Short mmCIF file of C-alpha atoms and ligand atoms in Angstrom, two decimals:
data_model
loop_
_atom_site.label_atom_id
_atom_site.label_comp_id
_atom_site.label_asym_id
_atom_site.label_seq_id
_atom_site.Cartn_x
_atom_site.Cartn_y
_atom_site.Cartn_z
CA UNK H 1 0.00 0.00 0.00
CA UNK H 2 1.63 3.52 -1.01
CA UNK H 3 2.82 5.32 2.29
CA UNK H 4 0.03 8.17 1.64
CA UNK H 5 -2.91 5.70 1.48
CA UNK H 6 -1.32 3.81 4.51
CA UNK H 7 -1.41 6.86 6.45
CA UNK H 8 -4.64 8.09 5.17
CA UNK H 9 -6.55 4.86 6.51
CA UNK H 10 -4.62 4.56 9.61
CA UNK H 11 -6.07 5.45 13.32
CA UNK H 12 -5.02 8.70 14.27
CA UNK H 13 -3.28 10.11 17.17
CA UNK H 14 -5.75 10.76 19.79
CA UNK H 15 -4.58 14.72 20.12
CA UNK H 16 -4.81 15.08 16.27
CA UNK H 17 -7.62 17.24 15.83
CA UNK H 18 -9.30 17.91 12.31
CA UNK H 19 -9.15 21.52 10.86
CA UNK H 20 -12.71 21.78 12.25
CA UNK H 21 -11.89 21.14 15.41
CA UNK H 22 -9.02 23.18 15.17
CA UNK H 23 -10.33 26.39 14.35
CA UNK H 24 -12.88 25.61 17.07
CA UNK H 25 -10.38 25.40 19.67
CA UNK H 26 -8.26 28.34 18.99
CA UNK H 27 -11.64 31.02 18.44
CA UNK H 28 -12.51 29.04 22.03
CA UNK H 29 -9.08 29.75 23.28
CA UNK H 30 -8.84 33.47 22.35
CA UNK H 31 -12.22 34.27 23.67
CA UNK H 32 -11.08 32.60 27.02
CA UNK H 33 -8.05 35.00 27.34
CA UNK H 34 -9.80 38.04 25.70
CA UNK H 35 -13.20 38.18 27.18
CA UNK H 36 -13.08 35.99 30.25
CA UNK H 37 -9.69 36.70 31.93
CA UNK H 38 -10.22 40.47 32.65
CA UNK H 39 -13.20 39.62 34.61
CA UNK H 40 -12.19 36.19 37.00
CA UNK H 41 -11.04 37.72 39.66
CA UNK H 42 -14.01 40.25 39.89
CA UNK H 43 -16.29 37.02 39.30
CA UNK H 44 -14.46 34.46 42.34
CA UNK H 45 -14.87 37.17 44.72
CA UNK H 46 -18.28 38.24 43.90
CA UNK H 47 -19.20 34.70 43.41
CA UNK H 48 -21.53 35.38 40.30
CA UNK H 49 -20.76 34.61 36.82
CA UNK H 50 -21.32 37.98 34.17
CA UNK H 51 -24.66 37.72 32.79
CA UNK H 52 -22.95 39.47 29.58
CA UNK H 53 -20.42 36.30 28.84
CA UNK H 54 -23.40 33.79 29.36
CA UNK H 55 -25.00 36.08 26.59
CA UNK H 56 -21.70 35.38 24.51
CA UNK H 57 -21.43 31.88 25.33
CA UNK H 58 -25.08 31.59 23.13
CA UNK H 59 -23.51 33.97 20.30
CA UNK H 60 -20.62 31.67 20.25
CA UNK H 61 -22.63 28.70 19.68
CA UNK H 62 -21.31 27.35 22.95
CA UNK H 63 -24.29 26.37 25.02
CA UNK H 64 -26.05 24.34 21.97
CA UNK H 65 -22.59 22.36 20.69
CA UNK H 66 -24.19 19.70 19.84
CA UNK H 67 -27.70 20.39 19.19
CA UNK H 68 -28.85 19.95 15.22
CA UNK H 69 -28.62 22.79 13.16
CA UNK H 70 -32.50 22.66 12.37
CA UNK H 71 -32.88 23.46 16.16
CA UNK H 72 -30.83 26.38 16.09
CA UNK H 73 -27.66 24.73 17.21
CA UNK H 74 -23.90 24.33 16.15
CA UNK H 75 -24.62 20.52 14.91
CA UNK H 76 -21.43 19.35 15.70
CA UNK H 77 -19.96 16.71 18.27
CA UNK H 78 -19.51 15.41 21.55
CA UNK H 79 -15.59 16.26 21.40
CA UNK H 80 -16.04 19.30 20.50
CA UNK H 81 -17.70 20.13 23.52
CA UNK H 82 -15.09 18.67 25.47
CA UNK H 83 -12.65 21.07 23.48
CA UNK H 84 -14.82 24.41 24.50
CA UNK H 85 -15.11 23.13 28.44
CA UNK H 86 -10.86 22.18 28.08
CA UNK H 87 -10.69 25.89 26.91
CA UNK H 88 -12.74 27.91 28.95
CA UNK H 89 -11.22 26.02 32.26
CA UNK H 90 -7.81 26.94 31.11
CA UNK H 91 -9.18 30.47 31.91
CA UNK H 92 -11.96 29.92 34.32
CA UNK H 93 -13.26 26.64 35.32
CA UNK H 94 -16.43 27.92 36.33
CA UNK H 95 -16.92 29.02 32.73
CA UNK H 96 -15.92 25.91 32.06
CA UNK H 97 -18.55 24.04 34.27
CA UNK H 98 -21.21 26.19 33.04
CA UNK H 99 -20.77 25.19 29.51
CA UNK H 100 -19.79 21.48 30.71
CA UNK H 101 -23.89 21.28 31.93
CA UNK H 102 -25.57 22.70 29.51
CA UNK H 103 -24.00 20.63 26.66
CA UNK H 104 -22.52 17.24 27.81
CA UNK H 105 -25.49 16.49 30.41
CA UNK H 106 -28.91 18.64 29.50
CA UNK H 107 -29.00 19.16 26.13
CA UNK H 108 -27.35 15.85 25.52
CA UNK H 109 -30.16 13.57 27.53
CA UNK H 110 -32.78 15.90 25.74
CA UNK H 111 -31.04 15.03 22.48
CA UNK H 112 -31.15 11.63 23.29
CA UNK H 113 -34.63 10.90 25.15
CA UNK H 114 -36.54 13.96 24.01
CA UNK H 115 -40.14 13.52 22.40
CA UNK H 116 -40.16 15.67 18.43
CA UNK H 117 -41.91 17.97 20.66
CA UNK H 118 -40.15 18.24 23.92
CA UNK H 119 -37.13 18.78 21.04
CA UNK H 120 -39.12 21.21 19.47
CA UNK H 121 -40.24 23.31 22.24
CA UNK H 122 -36.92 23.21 24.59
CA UNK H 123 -33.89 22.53 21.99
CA UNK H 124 -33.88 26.23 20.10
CA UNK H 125 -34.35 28.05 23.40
CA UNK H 126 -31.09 25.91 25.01
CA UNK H 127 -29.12 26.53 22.41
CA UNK H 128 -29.62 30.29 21.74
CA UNK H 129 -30.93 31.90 25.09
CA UNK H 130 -31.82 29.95 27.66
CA UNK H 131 -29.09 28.25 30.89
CA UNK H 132 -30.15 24.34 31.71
CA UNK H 133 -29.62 22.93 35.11
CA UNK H 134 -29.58 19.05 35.95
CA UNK H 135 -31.24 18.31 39.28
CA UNK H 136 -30.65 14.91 40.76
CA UNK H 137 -28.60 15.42 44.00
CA UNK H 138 -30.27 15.80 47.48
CA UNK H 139 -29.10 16.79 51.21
CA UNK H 140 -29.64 12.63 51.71
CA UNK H 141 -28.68 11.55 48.48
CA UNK H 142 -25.66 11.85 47.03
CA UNK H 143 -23.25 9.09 45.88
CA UNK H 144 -26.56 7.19 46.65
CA UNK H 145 -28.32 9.49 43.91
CA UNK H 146 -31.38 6.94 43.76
CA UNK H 147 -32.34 7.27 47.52
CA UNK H 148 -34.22 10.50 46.43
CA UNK H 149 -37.12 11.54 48.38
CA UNK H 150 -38.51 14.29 46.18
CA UNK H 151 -42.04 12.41 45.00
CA UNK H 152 -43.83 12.89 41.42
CA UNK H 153 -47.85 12.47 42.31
CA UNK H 154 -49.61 10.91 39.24
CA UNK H 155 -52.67 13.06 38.35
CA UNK H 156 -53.54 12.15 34.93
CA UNK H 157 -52.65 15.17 32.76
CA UNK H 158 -50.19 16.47 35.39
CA UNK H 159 -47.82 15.05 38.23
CA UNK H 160 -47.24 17.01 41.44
CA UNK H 161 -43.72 16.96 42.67
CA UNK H 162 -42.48 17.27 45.95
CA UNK H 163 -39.05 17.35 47.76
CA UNK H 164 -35.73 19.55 47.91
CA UNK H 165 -33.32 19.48 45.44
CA UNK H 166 -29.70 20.36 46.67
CA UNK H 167 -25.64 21.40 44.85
CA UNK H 168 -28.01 22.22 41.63
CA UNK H 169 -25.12 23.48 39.37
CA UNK H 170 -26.12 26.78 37.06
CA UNK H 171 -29.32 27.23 38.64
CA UNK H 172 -29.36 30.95 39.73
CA UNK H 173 -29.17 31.50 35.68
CA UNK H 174 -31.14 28.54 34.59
CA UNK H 175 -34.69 28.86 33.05
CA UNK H 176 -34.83 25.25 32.57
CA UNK H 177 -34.11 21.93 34.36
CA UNK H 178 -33.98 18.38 34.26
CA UNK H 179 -35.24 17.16 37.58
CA UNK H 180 -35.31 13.47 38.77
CA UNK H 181 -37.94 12.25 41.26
CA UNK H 182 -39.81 9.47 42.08
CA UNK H 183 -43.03 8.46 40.72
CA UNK H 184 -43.37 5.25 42.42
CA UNK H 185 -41.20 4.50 45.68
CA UNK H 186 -42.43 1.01 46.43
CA UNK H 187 -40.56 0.42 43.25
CA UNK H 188 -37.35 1.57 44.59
CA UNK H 189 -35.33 3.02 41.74
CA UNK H 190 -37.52 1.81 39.01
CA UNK H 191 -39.60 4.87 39.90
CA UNK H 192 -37.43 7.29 39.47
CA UNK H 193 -38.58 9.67 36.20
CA UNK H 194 -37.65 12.69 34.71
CA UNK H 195 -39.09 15.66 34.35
CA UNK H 196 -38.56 18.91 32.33
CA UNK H 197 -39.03 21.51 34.41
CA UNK H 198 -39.20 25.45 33.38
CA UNK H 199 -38.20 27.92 36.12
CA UNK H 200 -41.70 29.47 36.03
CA UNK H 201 -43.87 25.96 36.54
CA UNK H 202 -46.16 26.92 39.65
CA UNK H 203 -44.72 25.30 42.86
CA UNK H 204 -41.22 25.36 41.58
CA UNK H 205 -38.40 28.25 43.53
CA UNK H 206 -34.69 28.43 43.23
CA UNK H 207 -33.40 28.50 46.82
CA UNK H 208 -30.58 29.44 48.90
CA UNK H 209 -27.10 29.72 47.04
CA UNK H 210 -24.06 28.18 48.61
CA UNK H 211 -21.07 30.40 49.03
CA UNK H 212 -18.50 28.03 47.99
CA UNK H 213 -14.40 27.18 48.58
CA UNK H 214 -14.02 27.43 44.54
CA UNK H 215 -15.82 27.41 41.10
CA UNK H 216 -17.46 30.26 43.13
CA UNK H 217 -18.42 32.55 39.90
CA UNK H 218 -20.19 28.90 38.72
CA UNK H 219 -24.13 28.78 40.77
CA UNK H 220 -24.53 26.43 43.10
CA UNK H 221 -28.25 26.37 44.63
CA UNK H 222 -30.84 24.87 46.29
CA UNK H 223 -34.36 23.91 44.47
CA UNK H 224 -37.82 23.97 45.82
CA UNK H 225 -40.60 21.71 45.19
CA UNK H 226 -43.56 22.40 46.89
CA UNK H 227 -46.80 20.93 44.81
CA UNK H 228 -45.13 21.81 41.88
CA UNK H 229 -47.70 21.24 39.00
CA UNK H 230 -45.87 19.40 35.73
CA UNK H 231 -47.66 18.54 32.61
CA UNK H 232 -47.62 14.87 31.67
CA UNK H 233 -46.25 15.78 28.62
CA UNK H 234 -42.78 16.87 30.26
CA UNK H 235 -41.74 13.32 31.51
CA UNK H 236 -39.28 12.79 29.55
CA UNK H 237 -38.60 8.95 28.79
CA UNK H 238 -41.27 6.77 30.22
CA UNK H 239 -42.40 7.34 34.03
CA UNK H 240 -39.71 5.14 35.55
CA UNK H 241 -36.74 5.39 33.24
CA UNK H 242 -35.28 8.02 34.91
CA UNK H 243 -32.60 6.21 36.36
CA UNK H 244 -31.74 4.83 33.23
CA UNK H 245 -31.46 8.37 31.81
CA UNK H 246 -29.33 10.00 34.51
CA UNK H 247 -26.82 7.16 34.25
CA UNK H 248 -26.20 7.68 30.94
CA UNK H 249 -25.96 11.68 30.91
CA UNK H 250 -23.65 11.22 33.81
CA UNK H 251 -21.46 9.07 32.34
CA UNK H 252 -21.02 11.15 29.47
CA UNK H 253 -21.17 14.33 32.29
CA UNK H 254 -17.89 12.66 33.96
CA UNK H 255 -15.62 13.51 30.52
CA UNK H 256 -16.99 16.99 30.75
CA UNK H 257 -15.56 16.91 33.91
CA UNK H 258 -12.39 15.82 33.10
CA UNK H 259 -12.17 18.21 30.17
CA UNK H 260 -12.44 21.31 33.31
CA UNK H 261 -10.11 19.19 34.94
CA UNK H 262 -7.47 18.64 32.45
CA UNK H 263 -7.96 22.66 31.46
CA UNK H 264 -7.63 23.80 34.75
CA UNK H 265 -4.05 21.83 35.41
CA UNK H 266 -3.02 23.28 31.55
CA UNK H 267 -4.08 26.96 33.15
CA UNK H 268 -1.80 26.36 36.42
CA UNK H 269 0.92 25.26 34.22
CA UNK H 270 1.09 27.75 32.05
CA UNK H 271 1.38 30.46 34.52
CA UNK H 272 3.92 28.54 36.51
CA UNK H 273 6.33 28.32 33.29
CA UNK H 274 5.38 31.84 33.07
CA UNK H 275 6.65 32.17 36.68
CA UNK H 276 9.38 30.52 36.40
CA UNK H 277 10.86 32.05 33.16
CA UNK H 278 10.29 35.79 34.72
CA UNK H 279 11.46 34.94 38.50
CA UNK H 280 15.55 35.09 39.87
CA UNK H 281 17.12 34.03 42.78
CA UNK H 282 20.51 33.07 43.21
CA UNK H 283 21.20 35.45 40.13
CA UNK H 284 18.93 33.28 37.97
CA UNK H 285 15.61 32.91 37.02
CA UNK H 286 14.70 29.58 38.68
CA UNK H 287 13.55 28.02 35.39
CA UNK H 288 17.41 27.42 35.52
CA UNK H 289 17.10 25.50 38.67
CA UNK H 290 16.58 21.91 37.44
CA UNK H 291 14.36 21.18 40.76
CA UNK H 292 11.97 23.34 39.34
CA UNK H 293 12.45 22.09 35.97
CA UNK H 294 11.63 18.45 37.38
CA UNK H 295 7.93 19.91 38.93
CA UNK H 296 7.30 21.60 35.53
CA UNK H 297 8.41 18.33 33.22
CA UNK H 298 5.90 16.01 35.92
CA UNK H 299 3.02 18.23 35.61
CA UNK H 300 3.11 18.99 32.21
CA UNK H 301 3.47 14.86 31.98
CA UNK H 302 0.74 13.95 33.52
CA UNK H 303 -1.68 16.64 32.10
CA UNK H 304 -0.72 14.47 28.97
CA UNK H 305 -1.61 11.56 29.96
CA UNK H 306 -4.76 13.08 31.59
CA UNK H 307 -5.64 14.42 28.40
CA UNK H 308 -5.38 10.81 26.61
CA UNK H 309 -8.11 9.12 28.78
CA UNK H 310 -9.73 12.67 28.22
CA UNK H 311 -9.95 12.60 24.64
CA UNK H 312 -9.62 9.04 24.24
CA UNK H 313 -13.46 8.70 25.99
CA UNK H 314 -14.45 11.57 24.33
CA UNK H 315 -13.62 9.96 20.89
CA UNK H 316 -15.11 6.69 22.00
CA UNK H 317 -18.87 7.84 22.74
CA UNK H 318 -18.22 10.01 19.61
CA UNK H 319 -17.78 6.42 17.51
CA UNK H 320 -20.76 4.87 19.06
CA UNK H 321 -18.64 2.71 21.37
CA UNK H 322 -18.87 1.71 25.01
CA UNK H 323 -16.80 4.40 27.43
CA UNK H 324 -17.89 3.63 31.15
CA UNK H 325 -14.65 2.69 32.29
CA UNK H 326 -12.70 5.25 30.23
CA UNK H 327 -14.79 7.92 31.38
CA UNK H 328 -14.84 6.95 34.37
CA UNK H 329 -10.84 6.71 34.75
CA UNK H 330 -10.62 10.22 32.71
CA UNK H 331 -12.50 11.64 35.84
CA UNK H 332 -10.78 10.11 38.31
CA UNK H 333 -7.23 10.65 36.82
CA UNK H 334 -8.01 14.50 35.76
CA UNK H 335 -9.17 15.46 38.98
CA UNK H 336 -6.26 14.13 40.46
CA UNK H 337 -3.99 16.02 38.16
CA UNK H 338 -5.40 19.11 38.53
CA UNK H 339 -5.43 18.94 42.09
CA UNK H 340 -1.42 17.87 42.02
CA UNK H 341 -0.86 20.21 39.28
CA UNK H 342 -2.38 23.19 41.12
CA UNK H 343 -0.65 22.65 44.47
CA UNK H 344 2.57 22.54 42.48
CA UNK H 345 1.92 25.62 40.68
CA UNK H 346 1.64 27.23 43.88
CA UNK H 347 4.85 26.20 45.12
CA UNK H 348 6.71 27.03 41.83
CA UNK H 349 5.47 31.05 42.88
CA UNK H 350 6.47 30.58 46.38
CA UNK H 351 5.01 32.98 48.58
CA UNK H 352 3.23 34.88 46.35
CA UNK H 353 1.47 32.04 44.50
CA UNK H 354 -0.51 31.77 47.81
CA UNK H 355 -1.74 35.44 47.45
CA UNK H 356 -4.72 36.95 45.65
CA UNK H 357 -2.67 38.86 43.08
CA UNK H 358 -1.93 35.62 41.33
CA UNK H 359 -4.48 33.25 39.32
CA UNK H 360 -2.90 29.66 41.24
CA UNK H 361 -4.65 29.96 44.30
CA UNK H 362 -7.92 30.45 42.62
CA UNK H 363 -6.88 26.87 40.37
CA UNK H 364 -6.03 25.50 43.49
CA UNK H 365 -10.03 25.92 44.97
CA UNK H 366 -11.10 25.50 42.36
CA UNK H 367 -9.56 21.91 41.65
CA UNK H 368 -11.01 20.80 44.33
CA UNK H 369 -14.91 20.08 42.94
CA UNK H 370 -12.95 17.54 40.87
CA UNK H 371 -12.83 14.51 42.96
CA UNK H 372 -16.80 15.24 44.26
CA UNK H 373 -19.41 16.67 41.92
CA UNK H 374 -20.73 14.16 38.76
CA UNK H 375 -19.31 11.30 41.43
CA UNK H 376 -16.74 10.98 44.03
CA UNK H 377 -13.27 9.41 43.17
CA UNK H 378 -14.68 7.14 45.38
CA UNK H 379 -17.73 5.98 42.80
CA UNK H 380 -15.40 6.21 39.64
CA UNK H 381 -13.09 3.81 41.24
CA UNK H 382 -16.15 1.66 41.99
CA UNK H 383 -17.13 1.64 38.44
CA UNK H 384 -13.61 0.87 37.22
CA UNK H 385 -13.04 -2.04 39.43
CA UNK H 386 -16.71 -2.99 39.04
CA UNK H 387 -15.61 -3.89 35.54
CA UNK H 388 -12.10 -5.40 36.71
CA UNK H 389 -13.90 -8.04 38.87
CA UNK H 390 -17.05 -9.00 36.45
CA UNK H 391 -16.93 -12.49 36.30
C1 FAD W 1 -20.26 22.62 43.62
C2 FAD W 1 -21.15 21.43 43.43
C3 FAD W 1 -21.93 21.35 42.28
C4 FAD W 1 -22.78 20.26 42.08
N1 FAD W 1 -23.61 20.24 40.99
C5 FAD W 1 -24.59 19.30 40.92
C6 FAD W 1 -25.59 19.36 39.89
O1 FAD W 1 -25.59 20.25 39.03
N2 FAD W 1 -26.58 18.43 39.90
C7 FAD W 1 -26.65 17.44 40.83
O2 FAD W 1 -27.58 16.64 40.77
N3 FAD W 1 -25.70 17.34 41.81
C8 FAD W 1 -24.69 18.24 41.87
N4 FAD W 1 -23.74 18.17 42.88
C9 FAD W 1 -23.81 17.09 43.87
C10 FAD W 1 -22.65 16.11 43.75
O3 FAD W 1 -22.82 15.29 42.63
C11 FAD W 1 -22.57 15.34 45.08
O4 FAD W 1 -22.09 16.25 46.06
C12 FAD W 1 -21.67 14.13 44.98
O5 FAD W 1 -22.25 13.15 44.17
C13 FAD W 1 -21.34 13.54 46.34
O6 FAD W 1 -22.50 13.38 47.11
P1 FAD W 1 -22.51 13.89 48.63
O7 FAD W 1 -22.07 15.32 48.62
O8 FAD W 1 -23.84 13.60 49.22
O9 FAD W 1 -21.40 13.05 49.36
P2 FAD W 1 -21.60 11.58 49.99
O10 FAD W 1 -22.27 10.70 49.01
O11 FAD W 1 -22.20 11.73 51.34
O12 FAD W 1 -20.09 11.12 50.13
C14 FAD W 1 -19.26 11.47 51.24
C15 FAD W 1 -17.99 10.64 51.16
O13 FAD W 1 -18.32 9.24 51.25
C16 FAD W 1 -17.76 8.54 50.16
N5 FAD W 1 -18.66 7.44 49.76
C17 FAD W 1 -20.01 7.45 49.65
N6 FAD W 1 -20.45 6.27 49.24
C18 FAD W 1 -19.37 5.46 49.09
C19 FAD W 1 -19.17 4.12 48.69
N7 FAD W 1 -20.19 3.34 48.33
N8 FAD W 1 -17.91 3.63 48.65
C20 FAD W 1 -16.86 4.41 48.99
N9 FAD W 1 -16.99 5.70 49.38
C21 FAD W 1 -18.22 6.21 49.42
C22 FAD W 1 -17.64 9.56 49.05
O14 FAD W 1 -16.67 9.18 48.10
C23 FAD W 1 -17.27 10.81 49.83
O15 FAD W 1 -15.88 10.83 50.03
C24 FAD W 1 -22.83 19.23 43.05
C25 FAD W 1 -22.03 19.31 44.20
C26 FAD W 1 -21.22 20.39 44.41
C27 FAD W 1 -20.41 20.46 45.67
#
C-alpha cells in the first residue's frame, strides 16, 4: 500500500484534531483569554458569573454544541464540547462548568430521550438563550443518587412533585431543568422519572445559594418543590426510566468533567512556566534551577496523559462505542492532576502564589470540585473495578 494511502486509513493520534476542530479550539481559546480573563477575579470574589459572557457563550454557539442545526444549534460533536469546556477552564473553570452542563449532560439527555416535541419546544431556546440545570442530587442523596425523596404524584394530565433538590449546578441563571424524582417509591429506583421543568412551573423556587471554597463565579443552589404542578407531557422517557437516563448523561457528564479538569491543570501550568521564566534568585531565574524544571516536566506529563483518557473517551462515545470505564478513569485521573498540578503551581510562585494577586490559588479551589461533583473518586473507582472483577 503507497505510504500516503497507509497513512490516510490509519487510526489517528488521539490529540490530532481535524481543521474543524481546530479552528474551534483556537476562536474558544482566544475568547477565554480576551473576554473571560479580565473579569475572574471580579467574578471568584463576587461569586456570580457575568450575565454578559453567558449572553456570549449563546452567540458563540457554545451552550447548543451539539444540538442539530435545524434546532438552532452548532450541529457538531460530543468532542467538541469537550474542546470548549478544556478551553474555557484553562481560563476559568467555572466558565468551564457552566458550559460542561448545559452541553454534555442537559441538552445531551434531551437530544437523546426527548419527544419531536419536547425537542421542538426546549432545543432552540437551550441553544440560543436559555441556561439548563440538571437536578438529581439531594441533602440525603448523594453518591446514593437513587435514595431520592422528592415524590412525582400521578394526576392524569399532570404530576405534582415534591421534595428539595440540593448542589443544583447553574441554577441561579437557569430557566430550565432536568429534575429526577420518584413516581413510584415502592418500586425503589424503578420509579425514578424525569421531568422537564421550566423555572416558572407553579410550585417550583430556586433556593438558597451556597457560598463556595471554589468554582465560586459557577451557581450552586438549592431547588424547591412544593406541589409543583408538571404537565404529563414533560416526563421525559417513560415514568420510571429516569434512572436509566441519569446514568447515561452522567457518564457522558464525567468527561466533561475531566475536560475542566485537564484545562484547569493546563491553566496552572502555564502560569507557573510563566513564573518561572520571569522569576531570579541566586542570580537566575529559577527556570534554571533543574528542581523546578523536574515539577514543571511532571506536571506537564501527567496533564498528557490526563488528556489521553480525556480525549480518548471523548472519541469513543463520539464512535458509538462503550466508554464507562474510560470515562470513568478520565475523571478520576483528571481530577487528580489538577489537584497535584495546582498545588505545584503554587509552590513554583512561592510565597506569592498563595496570594490573591496571582491566578494559582484560585486553580487550586477551584480543583477541588474535581474529585466530588458528577461522582466521588470514590464511585469512579467503583465503576472501574466494578468492571475489573465481572466475572
Ligand atoms: C459545587 C457542586 C456542584 C454540584 N452540581 C450538581 C448538579 O448540578 N446536579 C446534581 O444533581 N448534583 C450536583 N452536585 C452534587 C454532587 O454530585 C454530590 O455532592 C456528589 O455526588 C457527592 O455526594 P454527597 O455530597 O452527598 O457526598 P456523599 O455521598 O455523602 O459522600 C461522602 C464521602 O463518602 C464517600 N462514599 C459514599 N459512598 C461510598 C461508597 N459506596 N464507597 C466508597 N466511598 C463512598 C464519598 O466518596 C465521599 O468521600 C454538586 C455538588 C457540588 C459540591
Amino acid at each position: 500500500m503507497p505510504a500516503a494511502e497507509r497513512t490516510a486509513s490509519a487510526p489517528q493520534p488521539l490529540t490530532a484534531l481535524s481543521e474543524d476542530e481546530q479552528l474551534f479550539q483556537t476562536t474558544v481559546r482566544k475568547f477565554a483569554r480576551e473576554e473571560i480573563r479580565p473579569h475572574v477575579r471580579e467574578m471568584d470574589e463576587a461569586g456570580v458569573f457575568r450575565k454578559d459572557i453567558i449572553r456570549q457563550f449563546f452567540e458563540m454557539g457554545l451552550m447548543g454544541i451539539e444540538i442539530p442545526e435545524e434546532y438552532g444549534g452548532q450541529g457538531g460533536n460530543f468532542f467538541q464540547a469537550i474542546l470548549a469546556v478544556e478551553e474555557l477552564s484553562a481560563v476559568d473553570p467555572s466558565a468551564g462548568v457552566i458550559v460542561d452542563v448545559q452541553n454534555t449532560i442537559c441538552n445531551n439527555a434531551l437530544l437523546r430521550w426527548a419527544t419531536p416535541a419536547q425537542k421542538s419546544r426546549y432545543l432552540p431556546r437551550l441553544a440560543t438563550q436559555m441556561v439548563a440545570s440538571y437536578a438529581l442530587s439531594e441533602a440525603g442523596s448523594g453518591s446514593d443518587a437513587f435514595a431520592m425523596a422528592t415524590r412525582a404524584l400521578d394526576c392524569g394530565d399532570y404530576f405534582v412533585l415534591d421534595g428539595r433538590k440540593l448542589w443544583i449546578t447553574n441554577a441561579a441563571e437557569a430557566g430550565f431543568f432536568l429534575l429526577f424524582a420518584n413516581a413510584h417509591p415502592e418500586a425503589g429506583h424503578r420509579g425514578i422519572t424525569a421531568f422537564l421543568i421550566e423555572r416558572e412551573f407553579p410550585g417550583f423556587q430556586v433556593g438558597k445559594k451556597e457560598d463556595k471554597l471554589g468554582i465560586r463565579a459557577s451557581s450552586t443552589c438549592e431547588l424547591i418543590l412544593d406541589g409543583c404542578r408538571v404537565p404529563r407531557e414533560n416526563v421525559m422517557g417513560e415514568v420510571g426510566q429516569g434512572y436509566k437516563i441519569a446514568m447515561e448523561t452522567l457518564n457522558e457528564g464525567r468527561i466533561g468533567i475531566g475536560a475542566q479538569m485537564i484545562g484547569l491543570a493546563r491553566g496552572a501550568l502555564d502560569h507557573a512556566v510563566a513564573y518561572a521564566r520571569q522569576r531570579k534568585q541566586f542570580g537566575k531565574a529559577i527556570g534554571e534551577f533543574q528542581g523546578v524544571q523536574f515539577d514543571l516536566a511532571r506536571m506537564a506529563t501527567e496533564i498528557e496523559a490526563a488528556r489521553l483518557l480525556v480525549y480518548n473517551a471523548a472519541r469513543l462515545r463520539d464512535a458509538g462505542r462503550p466508554f464507562l470505564t474510560e470515562a470513568a478513569m478520565a475523571k478520576y485521573y483528571s481530577s487528580e492532576v489538577a489537584e497535584k498540578c495546582a498545588s505545584k503551581a503554587i509552590e513554583v510562585h512561592g510565597g506569592v502564589g498563595i496570594t490573591k494577586d496571582y491566578p494559582v490559588e484560585k486553580l487550586y479551589r477551584d480543583a477541588k470540585i474535581g474529585r466530588i461533583y458528577e461522582g466521588t473518586s470514590n464511585i469512579q473507582l467503583l465503576t472501574i473495578a466494578k468492571k475489573l472483577l465481572k466475572p
